[in-house]
PDB file of C-alpha atoms in Angstrom:
ATOM      1  CA  UNK A   1      75.372 101.685  60.223  1.00  0.00           C
ATOM      2  CA  UNK A   2      73.792  99.853  57.653  1.00  0.00           C
ATOM      3  CA  UNK A   3      69.920 100.235  59.947  1.00  0.00           C
ATOM      4  CA  UNK A   4      70.237 103.348  60.630  1.00  0.00           C
ATOM      5  CA  UNK A   5      70.325 104.580  56.561  1.00  0.00           C
ATOM      6  CA  UNK A   6      67.818 102.447  56.053  1.00  0.00           C
ATOM      7  CA  UNK A   7      65.608 103.900  58.797  1.00  0.00           C
ATOM      8  CA  UNK A   8      66.422 107.389  57.495  1.00  0.00           C
ATOM      9  CA  UNK A   9      66.103 107.076  54.691  1.00  0.00           C
ATOM     10  CA  UNK A  10      62.455 105.574  55.474  1.00  0.00           C
ATOM     11  CA  UNK A  11      61.642 108.604  57.517  1.00  0.00           C
ATOM     12  CA  UNK A  12      62.977 111.084  54.581  1.00  0.00           C
ATOM     13  CA  UNK A  13      60.681 109.099  51.513  1.00  0.00           C
ATOM     14  CA  UNK A  14      57.564 106.933  53.530  1.00  0.00           C
ATOM     15  CA  UNK A  15      56.983 108.178  57.098  1.00  0.00           C
ATOM     16  CA  UNK A  16      53.470 109.770  57.019  1.00  0.00           C
ATOM     17  CA  UNK A  17      53.345 113.644  58.091  1.00  0.00           C
ATOM     18  CA  UNK A  18      56.984 114.354  58.151  1.00  0.00           C
ATOM     19  CA  UNK A  19      57.402 117.647  56.491  1.00  0.00           C
ATOM     20  CA  UNK A  20      61.001 118.142  55.922  1.00  0.00           C
ATOM     21  CA  UNK A  21      62.386 118.491  59.400  1.00  0.00           C
ATOM     22  CA  UNK A  22      65.800 118.031  59.137  1.00  0.00           C
ATOM     23  CA  UNK A  23      67.360 120.338  60.971  1.00  0.00           C
ATOM     24  CA  UNK A  24      65.461 118.089  63.880  1.00  0.00           C
ATOM     25  CA  UNK A  25      66.425 114.869  62.884  1.00  0.00           C
ATOM     26  CA  UNK A  26      69.889 116.742  62.891  1.00  0.00           C
ATOM     27  CA  UNK A  27      69.247 117.485  66.765  1.00  0.00           C
ATOM     28  CA  UNK A  28      67.995 114.625  68.235  1.00  0.00           C
ATOM     29  CA  UNK A  29      71.185 113.112  66.662  1.00  0.00           C
ATOM     30  CA  UNK A  30      73.712 115.304  68.304  1.00  0.00           C
ATOM     31  CA  UNK A  31      71.968 115.545  71.113  1.00  0.00           C
ATOM     32  CA  UNK A  32      72.379 111.862  71.631  1.00  0.00           C
ATOM     33  CA  UNK A  33      75.549 111.339  70.778  1.00  0.00           C
ATOM     34  CA  UNK A  34      76.441 114.662  73.576  1.00  0.00           C
ATOM     35  CA  UNK A  35      74.482 112.613  76.055  1.00  0.00           C
ATOM     36  CA  UNK A  36      75.789 109.167  75.453  1.00  0.00           C
ATOM     37  CA  UNK A  37      79.044 110.545  76.003  1.00  0.00           C
ATOM     38  CA  UNK A  38      78.874 112.315  79.426  1.00  0.00           C
ATOM     39  CA  UNK A  39      76.861 108.660  80.691  1.00  0.00           C
ATOM     40  CA  UNK A  40      80.547 107.071  79.235  1.00  0.00           C
ATOM     41  CA  UNK A  41      82.140 110.194  80.718  1.00  0.00           C
ATOM     42  CA  UNK A  42      80.920 109.873  83.690  1.00  0.00           C
ATOM     43  CA  UNK A  43      81.524 105.745  84.226  1.00  0.00           C
ATOM     44  CA  UNK A  44      84.641 106.487  83.494  1.00  0.00           C
ATOM     45  CA  UNK A  45      84.750 109.755  85.828  1.00  0.00           C
ATOM     46  CA  UNK A  46      82.573 109.720  88.138  1.00  0.00           C
ATOM     47  CA  UNK A  47      80.164 113.011  88.587  1.00  0.00           C
ATOM     48  CA  UNK A  48      83.317 115.497  87.610  1.00  0.00           C
ATOM     49  CA  UNK A  49      83.376 113.925  83.984  1.00  0.00           C
ATOM     50  CA  UNK A  50      79.808 113.933  83.625  1.00  0.00           C
ATOM     51  CA  UNK A  51      79.499 117.827  84.102  1.00  0.00           C
ATOM     52  CA  UNK A  52      83.047 117.990  82.044  1.00  0.00           C
ATOM     53  CA  UNK A  53      83.906 120.077  85.271  1.00  0.00           C
ATOM     54  CA  UNK A  54      88.000 118.324  83.979  1.00  0.00           C
ATOM     55  CA  UNK A  55      89.530 120.932  82.158  1.00  0.00           C
ATOM     56  CA  UNK A  56      89.875 119.375  78.827  1.00  0.00           C
ATOM     57  CA  UNK A  57      92.247 118.030  76.507  1.00  0.00           C
ATOM     58  CA  UNK A  58      92.154 119.795  73.753  1.00  0.00           C
ATOM     59  CA  UNK A  59      92.326 123.735  73.815  1.00  0.00           C
ATOM     60  CA  UNK A  60      88.605 125.304  74.105  1.00  0.00           C
ATOM     61  CA  UNK A  61      88.788 127.246  70.796  1.00  0.00           C
ATOM     62  CA  UNK A  62      89.810 124.687  68.892  1.00  0.00           C
ATOM     63  CA  UNK A  63      86.028 122.625  70.004  1.00  0.00           C
ATOM     64  CA  UNK A  64      84.333 125.910  69.478  1.00  0.00           C
ATOM     65  CA  UNK A  65      85.173 125.508  65.764  1.00  0.00           C
ATOM     66  CA  UNK A  66      84.691 121.991  65.777  1.00  0.00           C
ATOM     67  CA  UNK A  67      81.020 122.499  67.107  1.00  0.00           C
ATOM     68  CA  UNK A  68      79.814 125.272  64.176  1.00  0.00           C
ATOM     69  CA  UNK A  69      81.206 122.780  62.247  1.00  0.00           C
ATOM     70  CA  UNK A  70      79.738 119.842  63.214  1.00  0.00           C
ATOM     71  CA  UNK A  71      76.644 121.163  63.372  1.00  0.00           C
ATOM     72  CA  UNK A  72      76.034 122.801  59.971  1.00  0.00           C
ATOM     73  CA  UNK A  73      77.522 120.305  58.647  1.00  0.00           C
ATOM     74  CA  UNK A  74      75.373 117.773  60.188  1.00  0.00           C
ATOM     75  CA  UNK A  75      72.092 120.041  59.869  1.00  0.00           C
ATOM     76  CA  UNK A  76      72.877 120.824  55.711  1.00  0.00           C
ATOM     77  CA  UNK A  77      73.886 117.145  55.549  1.00  0.00           C
ATOM     78  CA  UNK A  78      70.351 116.857  56.304  1.00  0.00           C
ATOM     79  CA  UNK A  79      68.763 119.037  54.590  1.00  0.00           C
ATOM     80  CA  UNK A  80      70.154 118.159  50.528  1.00  0.00           C
ATOM     81  CA  UNK A  81      67.905 115.420  51.678  1.00  0.00           C
ATOM     82  CA  UNK A  82      64.814 117.000  51.059  1.00  0.00           C
ATOM     83  CA  UNK A  83      66.492 117.857  47.245  1.00  0.00           C
ATOM     84  CA  UNK A  84      68.667 115.302  46.561  1.00  0.00           C
ATOM     85  CA  UNK A  85      67.609 111.431  46.229  1.00  0.00           C
ATOM     86  CA  UNK A  86      69.798 109.302  49.235  1.00  0.00           C
ATOM     87  CA  UNK A  87      71.309 106.837  47.074  1.00  0.00           C
ATOM     88  CA  UNK A  88      73.235 110.166  45.266  1.00  0.00           C
ATOM     89  CA  UNK A  89      73.400 112.476  47.941  1.00  0.00           C
ATOM     90  CA  UNK A  90      75.251 109.057  49.947  1.00  0.00           C
ATOM     91  CA  UNK A  91      77.835 109.484  47.317  1.00  0.00           C
ATOM     92  CA  UNK A  92      77.743 113.314  47.155  1.00  0.00           C
ATOM     93  CA  UNK A  93      78.787 113.990  50.491  1.00  0.00           C
ATOM     94  CA  UNK A  94      81.314 110.827  50.085  1.00  0.00           C
ATOM     95  CA  UNK A  95      83.317 113.134  48.202  1.00  0.00           C
ATOM     96  CA  UNK A  96      84.335 114.728  50.999  1.00  0.00           C
ATOM     97  CA  UNK A  97      87.232 112.737  51.215  1.00  0.00           C
ATOM     98  CA  UNK A  98      89.101 115.397  48.703  1.00  0.00           C
ATOM     99  CA  UNK A  99      88.732 118.166  50.981  1.00  0.00           C
ATOM    100  CA  UNK A 100      89.592 116.004  53.415  1.00  0.00           C
ATOM    101  CA  UNK A 101      92.701 114.913  51.543  1.00  0.00           C
ATOM    102  CA  UNK A 102      94.027 117.997  50.839  1.00  0.00           C
ATOM    103  CA  UNK A 103      93.663 119.921  54.036  1.00  0.00           C
ATOM    104  CA  UNK A 104      94.934 116.538  56.043  1.00  0.00           C
ATOM    105  CA  UNK A 105      98.460 117.140  53.758  1.00  0.00           C
ATOM    106  CA  UNK A 106      98.564 121.024  53.703  1.00  0.00           C
ATOM    107  CA  UNK A 107      97.681 122.029  57.241  1.00  0.00           C
ATOM    108  CA  UNK A 108      98.385 118.183  58.980  1.00  0.00           C
ATOM    109  CA  UNK A 109     101.111 117.982  56.828  1.00  0.00           C
ATOM    110  CA  UNK A 110      99.973 113.834  56.477  1.00  0.00           C
ATOM    111  CA  UNK A 111     101.790 112.153  53.126  1.00  0.00           C
ATOM    112  CA  UNK A 112      99.216 110.858  50.788  1.00  0.00           C
ATOM    113  CA  UNK A 113     100.090 107.724  49.249  1.00  0.00           C
ATOM    114  CA  UNK A 114      99.323 107.917  44.702  1.00  0.00           C
ATOM    115  CA  UNK A 115      96.042 105.843  45.328  1.00  0.00           C
ATOM    116  CA  UNK A 116      94.172 107.528  47.633  1.00  0.00           C
ATOM    117  CA  UNK A 117      94.523 110.514  45.435  1.00  0.00           C
ATOM    118  CA  UNK A 118      92.852 108.141  42.077  1.00  0.00           C
ATOM    119  CA  UNK A 119      90.445 106.654  44.521  1.00  0.00           C
ATOM    120  CA  UNK A 120      89.466 110.135  45.331  1.00  0.00           C
ATOM    121  CA  UNK A 121      88.811 111.712  41.483  1.00  0.00           C
ATOM    122  CA  UNK A 122      86.672 108.285  41.436  1.00  0.00           C
ATOM    123  CA  UNK A 123      83.930 109.354  43.778  1.00  0.00           C
ATOM    124  CA  UNK A 124      84.268 112.618  42.668  1.00  0.00           C
ATOM    125  CA  UNK A 125      83.562 111.228  39.180  1.00  0.00           C
ATOM    126  CA  UNK A 126      80.781 109.081  41.048  1.00  0.00           C
ATOM    127  CA  UNK A 127      79.210 111.839  42.699  1.00  0.00           C
ATOM    128  CA  UNK A 128      79.028 113.371  38.926  1.00  0.00           C
ATOM    129  CA  UNK A 129      77.965 110.435  37.519  1.00  0.00           C
ATOM    130  CA  UNK A 130      74.898 110.153  40.643  1.00  0.00           C
ATOM    131  CA  UNK A 131      74.058 113.796  40.258  1.00  0.00           C
ATOM    132  CA  UNK A 132      73.960 113.612  36.212  1.00  0.00           C
ATOM    133  CA  UNK A 133      71.473 110.523  36.494  1.00  0.00           C
ATOM    134  CA  UNK A 134      69.202 111.591  39.049  1.00  0.00           C
ATOM    135  CA  UNK A 135      69.006 114.721  37.013  1.00  0.00           C
ATOM    136  CA  UNK A 136      67.993 113.241  33.599  1.00  0.00           C
ATOM    137  CA  UNK A 137      65.184 110.532  35.358  1.00  0.00           C
ATOM    138  CA  UNK A 138      64.007 113.324  37.738  1.00  0.00           C
ATOM    139  CA  UNK A 139      61.803 116.606  36.369  1.00  0.00           C
ATOM    140  CA  UNK A 140      61.548 118.315  39.594  1.00  0.00           C
ATOM    141  CA  UNK A 141      65.884 117.812  39.850  1.00  0.00           C
ATOM    142  CA  UNK A 142      66.952 121.297  42.400  1.00  0.00           C
ATOM    143  CA  UNK A 143      70.865 121.869  41.381  1.00  0.00           C
ATOM    144  CA  UNK A 144      70.775 123.900  44.919  1.00  0.00           C
ATOM    145  CA  UNK A 145      71.104 120.520  46.476  1.00  0.00           C
ATOM    146  CA  UNK A 146      74.717 119.879  45.250  1.00  0.00           C
ATOM    147  CA  UNK A 147      75.989 123.684  46.285  1.00  0.00           C
ATOM    148  CA  UNK A 148      74.180 123.057  50.004  1.00  0.00           C
ATOM    149  CA  UNK A 149      76.054 119.739  49.590  1.00  0.00           C
ATOM    150  CA  UNK A 150      79.742 121.390  48.666  1.00  0.00           C
ATOM    151  CA  UNK A 151      78.853 123.120  51.822  1.00  0.00           C
ATOM    152  CA  UNK A 152      78.811 120.548  53.960  1.00  0.00           C
ATOM    153  CA  UNK A 153      81.837 118.400  52.657  1.00  0.00           C
ATOM    154  CA  UNK A 154      83.798 121.927  53.402  1.00  0.00           C
ATOM    155  CA  UNK A 155      82.610 122.580  57.028  1.00  0.00           C
ATOM    156  CA  UNK A 156      82.531 118.100  57.291  1.00  0.00           C
ATOM    157  CA  UNK A 157      86.176 117.744  55.853  1.00  0.00           C
ATOM    158  CA  UNK A 158      87.579 121.166  58.608  1.00  0.00           C
ATOM    159  CA  UNK A 159      86.032 118.819  61.347  1.00  0.00           C
ATOM    160  CA  UNK A 160      87.151 115.765  60.094  1.00  0.00           C
ATOM    161  CA  UNK A 161      91.154 117.153  60.375  1.00  0.00           C
ATOM    162  CA  UNK A 162      90.467 119.444  63.508  1.00  0.00           C
ATOM    163  CA  UNK A 163      88.464 115.925  65.398  1.00  0.00           C
ATOM    164  CA  UNK A 164      91.773 114.140  64.275  1.00  0.00           C
ATOM    165  CA  UNK A 165      93.888 116.738  65.929  1.00  0.00           C
ATOM    166  CA  UNK A 166      92.182 117.065  68.457  1.00  0.00           C
ATOM    167  CA  UNK A 167      92.773 113.418  69.493  1.00  0.00           C
ATOM    168  CA  UNK A 168      95.771 112.548  68.271  1.00  0.00           C
ATOM    169  CA  UNK A 169      97.435 115.290  68.748  1.00  0.00           C
ATOM    170  CA  UNK A 170      96.683 116.835  71.359  1.00  0.00           C
ATOM    171  CA  UNK A 171      95.777 113.144  73.704  1.00  0.00           C
ATOM    172  CA  UNK A 172      91.737 114.212  74.405  1.00  0.00           C
ATOM    173  CA  UNK A 173      89.938 110.850  74.765  1.00  0.00           C
ATOM    174  CA  UNK A 174      86.887 110.256  72.183  1.00  0.00           C
ATOM    175  CA  UNK A 175      84.459 110.915  74.984  1.00  0.00           C
ATOM    176  CA  UNK A 176      85.469 114.253  75.827  1.00  0.00           C
ATOM    177  CA  UNK A 177      85.387 115.341  72.736  1.00  0.00           C
ATOM    178  CA  UNK A 178      82.928 114.030  71.559  1.00  0.00           C
ATOM    179  CA  UNK A 179      81.366 114.962  74.351  1.00  0.00           C
ATOM    180  CA  UNK A 180      81.887 118.535  73.807  1.00  0.00           C
ATOM    181  CA  UNK A 181      81.912 118.854  69.803  1.00  0.00           C
ATOM    182  CA  UNK A 182      78.050 117.293  70.061  1.00  0.00           C
ATOM    183  CA  UNK A 183      76.954 119.068  73.156  1.00  0.00           C
ATOM    184  CA  UNK A 184      78.049 121.908  71.282  1.00  0.00           C
ATOM    185  CA  UNK A 185      77.063 121.345  67.975  1.00  0.00           C
ATOM    186  CA  UNK A 186      73.325 121.307  69.169  1.00  0.00           C
ATOM    187  CA  UNK A 187      73.167 124.514  70.563  1.00  0.00           C
ATOM    188  CA  UNK A 188      74.387 125.447  66.825  1.00  0.00           C
ATOM    189  CA  UNK A 189      70.781 123.481  64.875  1.00  0.00           C
ATOM    190  CA  UNK A 190      68.611 124.384  67.799  1.00  0.00           C
ATOM    191  CA  UNK A 191      69.475 128.230  66.429  1.00  0.00           C
ATOM    192  CA  UNK A 192      68.905 126.945  62.739  1.00  0.00           C
ATOM    193  CA  UNK A 193      65.857 125.311  64.073  1.00  0.00           C
ATOM    194  CA  UNK A 194      64.489 127.997  65.479  1.00  0.00           C
ATOM    195  CA  UNK A 195      65.538 130.880  62.920  1.00  0.00           C
ATOM    196  CA  UNK A 196      64.247 128.406  60.066  1.00  0.00           C
ATOM    197  CA  UNK A 197      61.034 128.662  62.079  1.00  0.00           C
ATOM    198  CA  UNK A 198      61.100 124.347  61.872  1.00  0.00           C
ATOM    199  CA  UNK A 199      61.403 123.828  66.162  1.00  0.00           C
ATOM    200  CA  UNK A 200      57.599 123.982  66.217  1.00  0.00           C
ATOM    201  CA  UNK A 201      55.734 122.711  64.552  1.00  0.00           C
ATOM    202  CA  UNK A 202      57.955 119.380  64.406  1.00  0.00           C
ATOM    203  CA  UNK A 203      58.016 118.694  68.351  1.00  0.00           C
ATOM    204  CA  UNK A 204      54.055 118.568  68.187  1.00  0.00           C
ATOM    205  CA  UNK A 205      54.728 116.368  65.034  1.00  0.00           C
ATOM    206  CA  UNK A 206      56.970 113.607  67.446  1.00  0.00           C
ATOM    207  CA  UNK A 207      55.157 114.002  70.451  1.00  0.00           C
ATOM    208  CA  UNK A 208      52.195 113.202  68.915  1.00  0.00           C
ATOM    209  CA  UNK A 209      53.399 110.194  67.234  1.00  0.00           C
ATOM    210  CA  UNK A 210      55.349 107.162  69.702  1.00  0.00           C
ATOM    211  CA  UNK A 211      56.349 105.689  66.241  1.00  0.00           C
ATOM    212  CA  UNK A 212      57.941 108.464  64.753  1.00  0.00           C
ATOM    213  CA  UNK A 213      59.722 109.517  67.937  1.00  0.00           C
ATOM    214  CA  UNK A 214      60.478 105.493  67.962  1.00  0.00           C
ATOM    215  CA  UNK A 215      61.772 104.887  64.417  1.00  0.00           C
ATOM    216  CA  UNK A 216      63.687 108.546  65.321  1.00  0.00           C
ATOM    217  CA  UNK A 217      65.281 107.321  68.031  1.00  0.00           C
ATOM    218  CA  UNK A 218      66.418 103.857  66.948  1.00  0.00           C
ATOM    219  CA  UNK A 219      68.503 105.673  63.713  1.00  0.00           C
ATOM    220  CA  UNK A 220      70.056 107.820  66.547  1.00  0.00           C
ATOM    221  CA  UNK A 221      71.280 104.762  68.760  1.00  0.00           C
ATOM    222  CA  UNK A 222      72.197 102.970  66.126  1.00  0.00           C
ATOM    223  CA  UNK A 223      73.923 105.684  63.922  1.00  0.00           C
ATOM    224  CA  UNK A 224      75.941 106.545  67.770  1.00  0.00           C
ATOM    225  CA  UNK A 225      77.284 103.194  67.933  1.00  0.00           C
ATOM    226  CA  UNK A 226      78.990 103.476  64.271  1.00  0.00           C
ATOM    227  CA  UNK A 227      80.168 106.194  65.427  1.00  0.00           C
ATOM    228  CA  UNK A 228      82.055 105.459  68.482  1.00  0.00           C
ATOM    229  CA  UNK A 229      83.973 102.692  66.558  1.00  0.00           C
ATOM    230  CA  UNK A 230      84.938 104.896  63.471  1.00  0.00           C
ATOM    231  CA  UNK A 231      86.294 107.892  66.281  1.00  0.00           C
ATOM    232  CA  UNK A 232      87.919 104.733  67.639  1.00  0.00           C
ATOM    233  CA  UNK A 233      89.062 104.119  64.363  1.00  0.00           C
ATOM    234  CA  UNK A 234      89.892 107.986  63.448  1.00  0.00           C
ATOM    235  CA  UNK A 235      92.217 108.149  66.153  1.00  0.00           C
ATOM    236  CA  UNK A 236      94.674 104.663  66.300  1.00  0.00           C
ATOM    237  CA  UNK A 237      95.212 105.317  62.434  1.00  0.00           C
ATOM    238  CA  UNK A 238      93.959 108.651  60.767  1.00  0.00           C
ATOM    239  CA  UNK A 239      90.640 110.196  58.887  1.00  0.00           C
ATOM    240  CA  UNK A 240      92.088 108.339  55.920  1.00  0.00           C
ATOM    241  CA  UNK A 241      91.818 105.220  56.864  1.00  0.00           C
ATOM    242  CA  UNK A 242      88.525 106.284  59.101  1.00  0.00           C
ATOM    243  CA  UNK A 243      87.357 108.221  55.686  1.00  0.00           C
ATOM    244  CA  UNK A 244      87.990 104.423  53.713  1.00  0.00           C
ATOM    245  CA  UNK A 245      85.694 102.567  56.255  1.00  0.00           C
ATOM    246  CA  UNK A 246      82.938 104.930  56.324  1.00  0.00           C
ATOM    247  CA  UNK A 247      82.839 104.815  52.245  1.00  0.00           C
ATOM    248  CA  UNK A 248      82.712 100.765  52.197  1.00  0.00           C
ATOM    249  CA  UNK A 249      79.459 101.558  54.598  1.00  0.00           C
ATOM    250  CA  UNK A 250      78.621 103.966  52.071  1.00  0.00           C
ATOM    251  CA  UNK A 251      78.987 101.965  48.645  1.00  0.00           C
ATOM    252  CA  UNK A 252      76.656  98.653  50.943  1.00  0.00           C
ATOM    253  CA  UNK A 253      74.192 101.525  51.704  1.00  0.00           C
ATOM    254  CA  UNK A 254      73.808 103.543  47.990  1.00  0.00           C
ATOM    255  CA  UNK A 255      73.374  99.410  47.171  1.00  0.00           C
ATOM    256  CA  UNK A 256      70.563  99.441  48.956  1.00  0.00           C
ATOM    257  CA  UNK A 257      68.901 101.814  48.802  1.00  0.00           C
ATOM    258  CA  UNK A 258      68.223 100.772  45.388  1.00  0.00           C
ATOM    259  CA  UNK A 259      67.165  97.381  46.074  1.00  0.00           C
ATOM    260  CA  UNK A 260      64.793  98.625  48.770  1.00  0.00           C
ATOM    261  CA  UNK A 261      63.009 102.329  48.274  1.00  0.00           C
ATOM    262  CA  UNK A 262      63.470 101.746  43.975  1.00  0.00           C
ATOM    263  CA  UNK A 263      63.954 105.051  42.048  1.00  0.00           C
ATOM    264  CA  UNK A 264      63.849 105.768  38.312  1.00  0.00           C
ATOM    265  CA  UNK A 265      66.519 103.802  36.789  1.00  0.00           C
ATOM    266  CA  UNK A 266      69.244 105.286  34.428  1.00  0.00           C
ATOM    267  CA  UNK A 267      72.490 104.144  33.155  1.00  0.00           C
ATOM    268  CA  UNK A 268      74.536 106.956  34.607  1.00  0.00           C
ATOM    269  CA  UNK A 269      73.590 105.238  38.281  1.00  0.00           C
ATOM    270  CA  UNK A 270      75.122 101.944  37.325  1.00  0.00           C
ATOM    271  CA  UNK A 271      78.511 104.029  35.844  1.00  0.00           C
ATOM    272  CA  UNK A 272      78.651 105.860  39.229  1.00  0.00           C
ATOM    273  CA  UNK A 273      77.902 103.106  41.700  1.00  0.00           C
ATOM    274  CA  UNK A 274      80.472 100.805  39.628  1.00  0.00           C
ATOM    275  CA  UNK A 275      83.199 104.141  40.111  1.00  0.00           C
ATOM    276  CA  UNK A 276      82.007 104.701  43.751  1.00  0.00           C
ATOM    277  CA  UNK A 277      82.490 100.868  44.416  1.00  0.00           C
ATOM    278  CA  UNK A 278      85.764 101.024  43.136  1.00  0.00           C
ATOM    279  CA  UNK A 279      87.173 103.546  44.491  1.00  0.00           C
ATOM    280  CA  UNK A 280      85.816 101.561  47.940  1.00  0.00           C
ATOM    281  CA  UNK A 281      88.390  98.794  47.097  1.00  0.00           C
ATOM    282  CA  UNK A 282      91.768 101.228  46.171  1.00  0.00           C
ATOM    283  CA  UNK A 283      91.156 102.414  49.807  1.00  0.00           C
ATOM    284  CA  UNK A 284      89.996  99.304  51.413  1.00  0.00           C
ATOM    285  CA  UNK A 285      93.762  98.060  49.156  1.00  0.00           C
ATOM    286  CA  UNK A 286      95.451 100.813  51.086  1.00  0.00           C
ATOM    287  CA  UNK A 287      94.012 100.589  54.194  1.00  0.00           C
ATOM    288  CA  UNK A 288      95.220  96.882  54.850  1.00  0.00           C
ATOM    289  CA  UNK A 289      98.669  97.139  53.305  1.00  0.00           C
ATOM    290  CA  UNK A 290      99.321 100.367  56.048  1.00  0.00           C
ATOM    291  CA  UNK A 291      97.502  98.359  58.761  1.00  0.00           C
ATOM    292  CA  UNK A 292      99.599  95.299  57.626  1.00  0.00           C
ATOM    293  CA  UNK A 293     103.196  98.052  58.070  1.00  0.00           C
ATOM    294  CA  UNK A 294     101.812  99.537  60.490  1.00  0.00           C
ATOM    295  CA  UNK A 295     101.615  95.323  62.818  1.00  0.00           C
ATOM    296  CA  UNK A 296     104.636  94.250  61.287  1.00  0.00           C
ATOM    297  CA  UNK A 297     106.984  98.023  62.856  1.00  0.00           C
ATOM    298  CA  UNK A 298     104.651  97.425  65.543  1.00  0.00           C
ATOM    299  CA  UNK A 299     106.269  93.453  65.954  1.00  0.00           C
ATOM    300  CA  UNK A 300     109.434  94.746  65.550  1.00  0.00           C
ATOM    301  CA  UNK A 301     109.079  97.162  68.195  1.00  0.00           C
ATOM    302  CA  UNK A 302     108.122  94.181  70.648  1.00  0.00           C
ATOM    303  CA  UNK A 303     111.022  92.621  70.022  1.00  0.00           C
ATOM    304  CA  UNK A 304     113.611  95.332  70.538  1.00  0.00           C
ATOM    305  CA  UNK A 305     111.141  96.695  73.955  1.00  0.00           C
ATOM    306  CA  UNK A 306     109.890  93.474  76.103  1.00  0.00           C
ATOM    307  CA  UNK A 307     108.712  95.587  78.788  1.00  0.00           C
ATOM    308  CA  UNK A 308     106.356  97.802  77.122  1.00  0.00           C
ATOM    309  CA  UNK A 309     104.704  95.775  75.151  1.00  0.00           C
ATOM    310  CA  UNK A 310     102.675  95.055  78.107  1.00  0.00           C
ATOM    311  CA  UNK A 311     102.252  98.769  79.336  1.00  0.00           C
ATOM    312  CA  UNK A 312     100.950  99.561  75.758  1.00  0.00           C
ATOM    313  CA  UNK A 313      98.530  96.630  75.691  1.00  0.00           C
ATOM    314  CA  UNK A 314      96.815  97.618  78.832  1.00  0.00           C
ATOM    315  CA  UNK A 315      96.568 101.537  77.037  1.00  0.00           C
ATOM    316  CA  UNK A 316      95.280 100.117  74.089  1.00  0.00           C
ATOM    317  CA  UNK A 317      93.063  97.482  75.530  1.00  0.00           C
ATOM    318  CA  UNK A 318      91.433 101.084  77.930  1.00  0.00           C
ATOM    319  CA  UNK A 319      91.114 102.906  74.985  1.00  0.00           C
ATOM    320  CA  UNK A 320      89.584 100.477  72.684  1.00  0.00           C
ATOM    321  CA  UNK A 321      86.683  99.782  75.566  1.00  0.00           C
TER     322      UNK A 321
END
């Protein structure tokens, strides 16, 4: 994911000829995910799996809504880079943890600890400090980016909780959820590209530059590897744990962004980054405690039901692969 983030920021700020083709980046990303998921399904289930001929475990309506939210989330998340620098945008997008927790509590009836809420508030504080820092340091700062980011956060939070519902409540496989949501989400982004008029010039640019196209594909490939891992965490441990891991990754992304791609200095950047890292530390502690508790419970269950151990172990092994 770090390699993916570095490549993405390079495309946005340093790639010659790149003219805000943000929906295209989202389109290629979703397309790469969809094709890769179908390839895995072909290996697991043959041609029926590749062409999605089997009845999905989760309802169609759920996947259609997930696709719409995913397409908007990914596309708008890229468009915000037109108005915010990469570090600020990364922190602001991490604030999706707040609506994610709220939806998780009110809709999925999950329990949330006080420590998680404290970390969520720190993320909001960090986002505000980073945005204020950029406003002070960059004369061309445009608050439109914050409005778009807010819409993107809501879409991402809803999509994340629906994904958890599909995986945990309906027993859908990771590849099924990714194939349907990314494949249909790609259609949503393609429509947005046509409406914005970006499709033709973006296609001409990337087809005329092998270097630009290679960077775009490599960025999508590395992002895919990280996202598969994050989806597995969502299925095994829930949205909260997955968001905690993703947030920790974003802390490194913010630090590397300042190191590799220098930006105008402002003290709010320092304060915002510190609040961001502190929120990460709290969430990593919460996740570690929860995993340790689950391990103790699992060991106790194995002692009581020894025959179940081998069956569960085989299922978990297959799912992990």
